[in-house]
Amino acid sequence: MQKQYDVIIAGGGLAGLTLSIQLKKANPNISILIMEYRDTIAPIAAHKVGESTVELATHYFREVLELKDYLEEFELPKHGLRFFFNDGSKEELSNRVELGPRLKLPVPSHQLDRGTFENFLEKHTKTFGTEFMLGARVKDVIFSSEGHEVVYNHDGEEKRLKAKWVVDATSRFSLLKRKLKFEKKAPHDVNAVWYRVKGVVDIDEWSDNEKWKTFLAPKLRYLSTVHLIDKGYWLWIIPLGSKNTSIGIVADQDIHPFDTINTYEKAVAWIKKNEPQAYKHVCPPENELLDFRILRHFAHDSERIYSSERWAVTGEAGVFLDPFYSPGSDFISLNNTWLSDLILRDISGEDITVRAQIYEQTHLRWFESWLPIYQDKYKLMGSSQIMVMKIFWDWAIYWSVPCLLFTNKGFTDLKVLKELFVSEDSIGRKFQMLNKRMQDLFLEWLPYENKVFENKYIDPLDLGYLKQFQQGIENQHSTKELLDRVKSNVKMLEQVAAEVFRLVSNEVKGTPIDMKVNPYTITLNGTVDTTSENALPVDDSIAMDVAKMWFYKTELV
């Protein structure tokens, strides 16, 4: 091994491996060393959580890293996210309100067996010339403008190597966070436990209802990331390419305390009580488990991400929010895209001071703006009407802006970032304000909404605007076209927000179903702007779409 590298990556998991491939594909001459503390290949059973990908990360893996062929041959295709809500008994899956796509989604995604995938990525990055050191635990980094010195233990000895750049990909060990003291708590107290069971768990086999079983093509439910949800929790069922199945409980600490699920015995008792039908299918004897893992208060923030002094963090060494919409790989994709751009520019001799500051602020603000999607929202999970509206809203904002920006390289285009996020009245700031208003509305609505629904199927692609957003993710645009598309999408989101509010306010407060609404003022607990020039009239097309996810009957007044 050489004595000084361009980049040393501490941590050989998903974040560090994908970063190395991204860098090598862009510049094969960059010298990279990955230092991984485990001393064997990654276990096929679940050493880590995070098997389910969604559209942004899928584009990163398939198109940016060019792993499409591998994913299609060795990992399972994914048929979207699928949700089943409380029907009062949770004894018969076909009786529960079901939300998910009936047909294949236009933009693909995958279920990843993390052990298999990471072992492949290790071999793959080595083909580009990346060096990989197993059994190396990084202890410290001594920073210097002449080259940082990495202090590590290997083969029972303390050793040192130098690198121009040092990247912390040590996951929750968070080497640089602890050293430089930029830890920051996230106000989202949710815990998780998960395990792998041998063999296939196909939820179509849970019911004898033939009409329900044949409503979707064979195996489409099986290939979904399944969420069984009720107040304060969701239970996941995820198929893996190894023909095994991942099972997990994610629960709000205030509603389902960690000490009620933190052993397998307790988790089984909890599932038997809260998901009695699932208990019959996903709780084998403990000696048949492939593994069992726990993670307490998993959400965490950070005060720093990137430095022009040639250090950075990526993956869970930086920030992590919540697995509900499978965003973990999305954050890695964004993180690595900003970071690889900085490293490549720096290696080529460019001054990255301004870019490092912009990328870091954009990253941290994005985390902050995404927090309201999850914070305090587990208490909504017992209401199927609120959750259907919320899930469709959350998908709309995800597909319409961040996915579109990512696939069009907008997050590293300073003109795009300046136009969208710099000024106080920028479209990006409006987007964040609009989302916050909607997330607050869902919480305000909860005291009024307690009806239990059953026997309904809700398909996101039945809604024209959602289908348009999803289909448009991978369309390529010039910078001007991209900005115009984002602005157009936000205007559509404003109409959706206004229409959702009309229905909710009519049901709760008896206000006119056709009143004008300024979407940036919506609230059930105060004054709403219905008269200014910013108040939007009903858009018939959007109103028809939103009505498809409204369970109550509403008449025009």
XYZ file of C-alpha atoms in Angstrom:
557
model
C 0.000 0.000 0.000
C 1.181 3.493 -0.777
C 1.980 5.931 2.018
C -0.389 8.738 1.018
C -3.790 8.527 -0.625
C -6.029 11.069 -2.244
C -8.936 9.761 -0.157
C -9.153 7.510 2.890
C -12.686 6.388 3.703
C -13.197 5.150 7.256
C -15.970 2.580 6.967
C -16.685 -0.008 4.302
C -20.476 -0.103 4.402
C -22.979 1.109 1.828
C -22.086 4.815 2.083
C -18.310 4.383 1.852
C -18.418 1.747 -0.878
C -20.748 3.685 -3.149
C -18.731 6.884 -2.657
C -15.572 5.087 -3.753
C -17.257 3.784 -6.907
C -18.691 7.214 -7.727
C -15.261 8.811 -7.386
C -13.451 6.131 -9.366
C -15.947 6.224 -12.215
C -15.431 9.979 -12.509
C -11.635 9.903 -12.095
C -9.935 6.467 -12.265
C -6.608 8.002 -11.195
C -7.810 8.977 -7.714
C -6.137 6.773 -5.096
C -8.645 5.524 -2.501
C -8.273 3.348 0.576
C -11.334 2.035 2.429
C -10.666 0.987 6.029
C -13.319 -1.380 7.410
C -13.343 -2.590 11.017
C -14.983 -5.987 10.342
C -12.430 -8.642 9.483
C -14.599 -10.873 7.283
C -17.061 -10.415 4.453
C -20.379 -8.788 5.333
C -22.839 -11.372 6.730
C -25.706 -12.285 4.430
C -28.135 -12.028 7.329
C -29.023 -8.591 8.527
C -26.050 -6.917 10.046
C -27.736 -3.643 9.080
C -31.180 -2.270 8.407
C -32.003 -0.630 5.102
C -33.069 -3.066 2.409
C -35.759 -1.040 0.686
C -34.919 1.610 -1.909
C -37.111 4.270 -3.473
C -36.799 6.353 -6.613
C -33.965 8.760 -5.813
C -31.562 6.095 -4.522
C -32.598 3.716 -7.288
C -31.515 6.298 -9.868
C -28.222 6.680 -8.000
C -27.520 2.948 -7.942
C -28.768 2.162 -11.452
C -27.702 5.228 -13.444
C -24.989 7.118 -11.545
C -23.108 4.016 -10.364
C -24.265 1.996 -13.403
C -25.319 -1.023 -11.341
C -28.532 -1.688 -13.255
C -27.443 -5.108 -14.565
C -26.371 -6.340 -11.146
C -29.549 -5.127 -9.450
C -31.813 -6.723 -12.023
C -29.995 -10.062 -11.858
C -29.245 -10.463 -8.162
C -31.608 -8.244 -6.155
C -35.397 -8.320 -6.063
C -37.483 -5.747 -7.915
C -39.722 -3.753 -5.601
C -43.395 -3.053 -6.180
C -43.545 0.191 -4.256
C -44.467 0.903 -0.655
C -47.682 -0.778 0.550
C -49.698 0.152 3.638
C -52.435 -1.660 5.559
C -54.402 0.349 8.127
C -56.288 -0.636 11.275
C -59.744 -2.120 10.603
C -60.592 -2.637 14.270
C -59.420 -6.237 14.635
C -56.385 -6.743 12.332
C -57.357 -10.410 11.996
C -58.046 -10.392 8.230
C -55.662 -8.543 5.911
C -58.126 -8.356 3.016
C -60.514 -6.374 5.224
C -58.044 -3.561 5.921
C -57.753 -0.344 3.936
C -54.855 -0.999 1.534
C -52.737 1.689 -0.099
C -50.294 0.822 -2.856
C -49.834 0.586 -6.631
C -51.806 -2.046 -8.552
C -49.556 -2.002 -11.599
C -45.779 -1.741 -12.008
C -44.486 1.749 -11.290
C -42.930 3.635 -14.245
C -39.710 4.276 -12.265
C -38.196 1.034 -10.852
C -36.837 0.360 -7.374
C -35.329 -2.624 -5.539
C -35.307 -4.652 -2.332
C -31.675 -5.039 -1.288
C -30.116 -7.837 0.704
C -27.540 -5.590 2.356
C -24.957 -8.295 3.043
C -25.033 -9.591 -0.526
C -25.076 -6.067 -1.963
C -22.180 -4.764 0.125
C -20.039 -7.806 -0.647
C -20.651 -7.163 -4.337
C -19.823 -3.461 -3.971
C -16.540 -4.340 -2.239
C -15.491 -6.583 -5.133
C -16.748 -4.047 -7.666
C -14.846 -1.078 -6.277
C -11.653 -3.152 -6.182
C -11.960 -3.639 -9.960
C -11.494 0.133 -10.278
C -8.302 0.017 -8.209
C -9.766 0.959 -4.821
C -7.759 -0.571 -1.973
C -9.730 -2.221 0.836
C -8.375 -3.036 4.302
C -10.379 -5.356 6.556
C -9.896 -5.453 10.329
C -8.858 -1.786 10.448
C -10.437 0.317 13.195
C -9.773 4.037 12.767
C -9.031 5.637 16.144
C -8.205 9.229 15.264
C -7.482 11.730 12.519
C -4.740 14.332 12.874
C -5.576 17.168 10.508
C -2.938 18.991 8.470
C -2.929 21.083 5.307
C -0.024 18.902 4.167
C -2.144 15.762 4.416
C -4.281 14.321 7.203
C -2.873 11.469 9.261
C -5.212 8.565 9.986
C -4.425 6.607 13.147
C -5.813 3.059 13.186
C -5.399 -0.393 14.708
C -4.664 -3.322 12.399
C -3.253 -6.780 13.134
C -2.907 -5.838 16.788
C -0.740 -2.780 16.095
C -1.328 0.962 15.947
C -0.469 2.277 12.482
C -0.705 5.534 10.535
C -1.406 6.551 6.948
C -1.780 9.912 5.238
C -4.473 11.190 2.911
C -5.421 14.438 1.240
C -9.098 13.795 2.077
C -10.571 11.853 5.010
C -14.206 10.758 4.855
C -16.033 9.408 7.881
C -18.381 6.606 6.795
C -18.311 4.830 10.177
C -22.110 4.933 10.534
C -23.291 5.544 14.102
C -19.771 5.246 15.466
C -19.469 8.808 14.086
C -15.717 9.209 14.413
C -15.462 12.853 13.300
C -18.656 13.957 15.032
C -17.243 12.817 18.334
C -13.748 14.170 17.674
C -14.863 17.611 16.467
C -17.975 17.733 18.688
C -20.583 18.576 16.084
C -23.191 16.090 17.310
C -26.752 17.385 17.231
C -29.856 15.660 18.533
C -32.948 15.197 16.384
C -36.298 15.749 18.168
C -37.828 12.499 16.944
C -37.902 9.746 19.587
C -38.616 6.522 17.722
C -37.035 3.080 18.147
C -36.677 -0.032 15.993
C -36.093 -3.751 16.298
C -35.716 -6.103 13.348
C -34.862 -9.654 12.456
C -34.635 -12.019 9.484
C -36.647 -15.197 9.117
C -35.799 -18.088 6.822
C -37.898 -18.414 3.709
C -40.530 -16.391 1.891
C -43.372 -14.561 3.651
C -46.033 -13.852 1.021
C -48.928 -11.850 2.453
C -51.234 -13.007 -0.365
C -51.260 -16.353 1.439
C -52.678 -14.798 4.602
C -56.209 -14.628 3.214
C -58.691 -17.000 1.566
C -60.440 -14.043 -0.103
C -59.929 -14.945 -3.771
C -61.162 -11.594 -5.067
C -58.577 -9.803 -2.915
C -55.799 -12.271 -3.758
C -56.311 -11.855 -7.515
C -56.861 -8.083 -7.470
C -53.119 -7.670 -8.040
C -50.992 -9.790 -10.344
C -49.209 -12.684 -8.560
C -46.231 -11.683 -6.382
C -46.795 -7.912 -6.639
C -47.887 -7.669 -3.003
C -45.006 -9.960 -2.055
C -42.533 -7.672 -3.823
C -43.785 -4.558 -2.005
C -42.294 -3.082 1.132
C -45.262 -3.889 3.362
C -46.253 -1.638 6.264
C -48.855 -2.820 8.801
C -49.688 0.324 10.728
C -51.690 1.576 13.679
C -51.303 4.284 16.285
C -47.683 4.817 17.186
C -46.085 2.083 15.092
C -45.579 0.231 11.836
C -44.406 -3.302 11.232
C -42.462 -3.995 8.057
C -42.267 -7.109 5.909
C -39.574 -6.987 3.212
C -38.612 -9.849 0.859
C -34.918 -10.420 0.153
C -33.067 -11.872 -2.814
C -31.717 -14.623 -0.559
C -35.319 -15.925 -0.328
C -35.433 -14.882 3.306
C -37.609 -12.151 4.792
C -36.892 -9.062 6.885
C -39.329 -8.233 9.702
C -39.154 -5.026 11.738
C -41.042 -2.985 14.321
C -40.664 0.794 14.361
C -42.447 2.478 17.260
C -42.857 5.850 18.952
C -41.282 5.785 22.412
C -44.199 7.666 24.000
C -46.804 5.195 22.686
C -44.937 1.875 22.535
C -41.904 2.121 24.858
C -38.646 0.511 23.802
C -38.654 -1.904 26.718
C -41.797 -3.548 25.308
C -40.010 -4.668 22.110
C -36.265 -4.803 22.816
C -35.909 -8.605 23.004
C -37.253 -11.201 20.623
C -39.549 -12.618 23.318
C -40.979 -9.154 23.973
C -41.248 -8.389 20.252
C -43.250 -11.579 19.671
C -45.623 -10.720 22.530
C -45.974 -7.205 21.146
C -46.756 -8.471 17.628
C -49.288 -10.967 19.011
C -51.080 -8.110 20.787
C -50.850 -5.420 18.068
C -50.804 -7.425 14.818
C -52.487 -10.754 15.644
C -52.695 -11.998 12.053
C -49.048 -11.167 11.355
C -48.074 -12.999 14.550
C -49.163 -16.280 12.953
C -46.798 -15.789 10.005
C -43.710 -13.820 11.099
C -42.804 -15.106 14.576
C -40.894 -18.402 14.298
C -39.104 -19.985 17.278
C -36.124 -17.878 18.298
C -33.630 -20.590 17.348
C -34.804 -20.311 13.728
C -33.950 -16.591 13.424
C -31.084 -15.475 11.234
C -30.472 -12.506 13.539
C -32.146 -9.983 15.858
C -31.139 -6.313 16.112
C -32.290 -3.301 18.134
C -31.773 0.439 17.667
C -32.894 3.026 20.184
C -33.659 6.649 19.272
C -32.273 6.201 15.772
C -32.852 9.745 14.471
C -29.856 12.063 14.736
C -28.758 15.374 13.264
C -25.382 17.033 12.730
C -23.948 20.537 12.770
C -21.386 19.769 10.053
C -21.182 17.601 6.928
C -18.490 18.935 4.557
C -15.354 20.998 5.068
C -13.160 22.774 2.536
C -10.320 21.619 4.810
C -10.774 18.230 3.112
C -12.824 16.194 5.541
C -16.438 15.134 5.453
C -19.011 12.678 6.775
C -21.375 10.485 4.787
C -24.226 8.090 5.520
C -25.308 7.618 9.112
C -22.068 9.177 10.332
C -23.866 12.407 9.386
C -27.666 12.474 9.685
C -30.534 9.988 9.764
C -34.274 10.540 10.110
C -36.687 7.626 9.824
C -37.118 4.475 7.694
C -40.895 4.870 7.094
C -40.516 5.883 3.420
C -37.210 4.030 2.959
C -35.120 7.237 2.649
C -31.826 5.989 4.090
C -30.232 5.269 0.718
C -31.641 8.554 -0.579
C -29.642 10.487 2.000
C -26.534 8.476 1.123
C -27.093 9.260 -2.571
C -27.427 12.993 -1.932
C -24.561 13.003 0.575
C -22.186 11.208 -1.795
C -23.197 13.350 -4.756
C -22.314 16.573 -2.957
C -19.177 15.055 -1.453
C -17.827 13.464 -4.634
C -18.342 16.756 -6.466
C -16.243 18.557 -3.837
C -13.475 15.955 -3.875
C -13.283 15.802 -7.669
C -13.157 19.596 -7.987
C -10.519 19.862 -5.254
C -8.351 17.136 -6.806
C -8.499 19.020 -10.108
C -7.219 22.184 -8.396
C -10.457 24.147 -7.979
C -11.128 26.237 -4.867
C -14.110 24.517 -3.199
C -14.580 26.899 -0.253
C -17.870 28.395 -1.456
C -19.272 25.116 -2.758
C -18.518 23.311 0.499
C -20.456 25.952 2.426
C -23.402 25.893 0.000
C -23.595 22.103 -0.116
C -23.406 21.807 3.663
C -26.122 24.396 4.237
C -28.342 22.859 1.572
C -27.876 19.395 3.090
C -28.611 20.522 6.651
C -31.597 22.643 5.617
C -32.957 19.715 3.649
C -32.776 17.526 6.739
C -34.484 20.250 8.769
C -37.257 20.670 6.200
C -37.819 16.896 6.006
C -38.090 16.502 9.812
C -41.772 17.629 10.013
C -42.740 14.679 7.791
C -41.886 12.346 10.695
C -41.804 14.345 13.926
C -44.909 13.617 16.060
C -46.538 11.856 13.096
C -46.575 8.339 14.559
C -49.578 9.407 16.616
C -51.456 9.819 13.292
C -50.940 6.208 12.245
C -54.171 5.000 13.841
C -56.220 7.171 11.471
C -56.452 5.726 7.968
C -58.107 8.838 6.498
C -55.400 11.183 7.748
C -52.621 8.785 6.808
C -53.889 8.241 3.260
C -53.930 12.005 2.737
C -50.515 12.370 4.365
C -48.816 9.523 2.484
C -50.063 10.828 -0.860
C -48.928 14.335 0.078
C -45.509 13.084 1.153
C -45.077 11.153 -2.093
C -46.137 14.197 -4.102
C -43.534 16.466 -2.529
C -40.853 13.783 -2.846
C -41.451 12.965 -6.516
C -42.111 16.553 -7.631
C -38.989 18.306 -6.329
C -36.079 16.332 -4.748
C -36.286 13.363 -7.129
C -36.511 15.659 -10.134
C -33.596 17.792 -8.935
C -31.446 14.742 -8.273
C -31.976 13.022 -11.616
C -31.206 16.325 -13.367
C -28.032 17.036 -11.337
C -29.725 20.085 -9.843
C -28.208 19.625 -6.400
C -24.710 20.405 -7.709
C -25.798 23.210 -10.052
C -25.127 26.467 -8.189
C -27.498 28.386 -10.456
C -30.320 26.004 -9.574
C -29.513 26.073 -5.851
C -29.311 29.874 -5.830
C -32.575 30.262 -7.718
C -34.420 27.767 -5.511
C -33.091 28.384 -2.026
C -31.167 31.640 -1.522
C -33.784 34.405 -1.311
C -36.477 34.493 1.361
C -39.258 34.283 -1.251
C -37.532 31.609 -3.363
C -39.531 28.686 -4.680
C -37.539 26.259 -2.535
C -38.376 28.184 0.636
C -42.052 28.285 -0.410
C -41.931 24.535 -0.984
C -40.600 23.995 2.538
C -43.179 26.386 4.053
C -46.012 24.679 2.205
C -44.935 21.248 3.433
C -44.699 22.510 7.029
C -48.224 23.922 6.791
C -49.562 20.605 5.559
C -47.735 18.561 8.203
C -49.143 20.862 10.914
C -52.618 20.497 9.410
C -52.469 16.714 9.743
C -51.728 17.090 13.470
C -54.480 19.687 13.940
C -56.935 17.343 12.246
C -56.262 14.382 14.562
C -58.587 15.353 17.475
C -61.533 15.418 15.053
C -60.762 12.175 13.188
C -61.306 8.788 14.822
C -63.428 6.743 12.416
C -62.260 3.241 11.497
C -62.568 2.347 7.802
C -62.327 -0.987 6.026
C -62.571 -2.699 2.610
C -60.983 0.060 0.546
C -58.106 0.016 -1.959
C -56.274 3.264 -2.741
C -53.842 3.406 -5.685
C -51.516 6.432 -5.941
C -51.423 6.229 -9.730
C -55.201 6.730 -9.885
C -54.427 10.358 -9.058
C -53.411 12.246 -12.191
C -51.005 14.676 -10.533
C -49.213 11.891 -8.618
C -48.860 9.823 -11.761
C -47.487 12.868 -13.575
C -44.936 13.509 -10.829
C -43.805 9.856 -10.757
C -43.517 9.528 -14.517
C -41.564 12.779 -14.732
C -38.789 11.815 -12.312
C -36.271 10.689 -14.921
C -37.107 13.218 -17.651
C -34.016 15.238 -18.516
C -34.156 19.052 -18.645
C -31.878 22.004 -19.268
C -31.263 24.259 -16.260
C -34.028 26.634 -17.331
C -36.434 23.802 -18.077
C -35.649 22.218 -14.707
C -36.357 25.442 -12.824
C -39.567 25.953 -14.779
C -40.667 22.376 -14.032
C -39.990 22.747 -10.308
C -41.974 25.986 -10.237
C -44.829 24.349 -12.115
C -44.812 21.381 -9.753
C -44.908 23.625 -6.674
C -47.904 25.485 -8.118
C -49.648 22.130 -8.495
C -48.757 21.266 -4.894
C -50.335 24.556 -3.801
C -53.578 23.504 -5.477
C -53.416 20.078 -3.805
C -52.843 21.644 -0.369
C -55.751 24.033 -0.860
C -58.078 21.217 -1.947
C -57.125 18.928 0.953
C -57.776 21.797 3.339
C -61.191 22.503 1.800
C -62.285 18.920 2.448
C -60.875 18.753 5.966
C -62.183 22.176 7.001
C -65.614 21.392 5.537
C -65.779 18.122 7.506
C -64.443 19.613 10.747
C -65.622 23.231 10.684
C -68.442 23.205 8.140
C -66.732 25.800 5.919
C -67.741 26.045 2.224
C -66.303 23.258 0.121
C -65.696 25.644 -2.766
C -64.117 28.574 -0.894
C -60.903 30.133 -2.091
C -57.857 29.227 0.008
C -54.352 30.641 0.355
C -52.433 27.380 0.944
C -49.728 29.142 2.940
C -52.265 30.076 5.638
C -54.138 26.777 6.093
C -54.939 25.912 9.710
C -57.866 24.564 11.723
C -56.858 26.681 14.711
C -56.773 30.209 13.343
C -57.575 32.552 10.491
C -57.226 31.359 6.909
C -56.784 33.750 3.998
C -59.757 33.181 1.675
C -60.035 36.611 0.058
C -56.636 37.937 -1.023
C -55.140 37.581 -4.493
C -53.112 34.644 -3.132
C -56.252 32.650 -2.324
C -56.724 29.913 -4.923
C -60.053 28.910 -6.432
C -61.002 25.262 -6.909
C -59.081 23.475 -9.641
C -61.529 20.869 -10.980
C -58.838 18.384 -12.049
C -57.054 18.496 -8.694
C -60.370 18.359 -6.844
C -61.300 15.153 -8.695
C -57.944 13.597 -7.817
C -58.096 14.531 -4.125
C -61.673 13.250 -3.901
C -60.404 9.761 -4.763
C -58.621 9.544 -1.419
C -61.439 11.121 0.611
C -63.507 8.497 2.468
C -66.394 10.771 3.491
C -69.205 11.977 1.272
C -69.100 15.701 0.610
C -71.661 17.786 -1.264
C -71.006 21.182 -2.848
C -72.749 24.033 -1.004
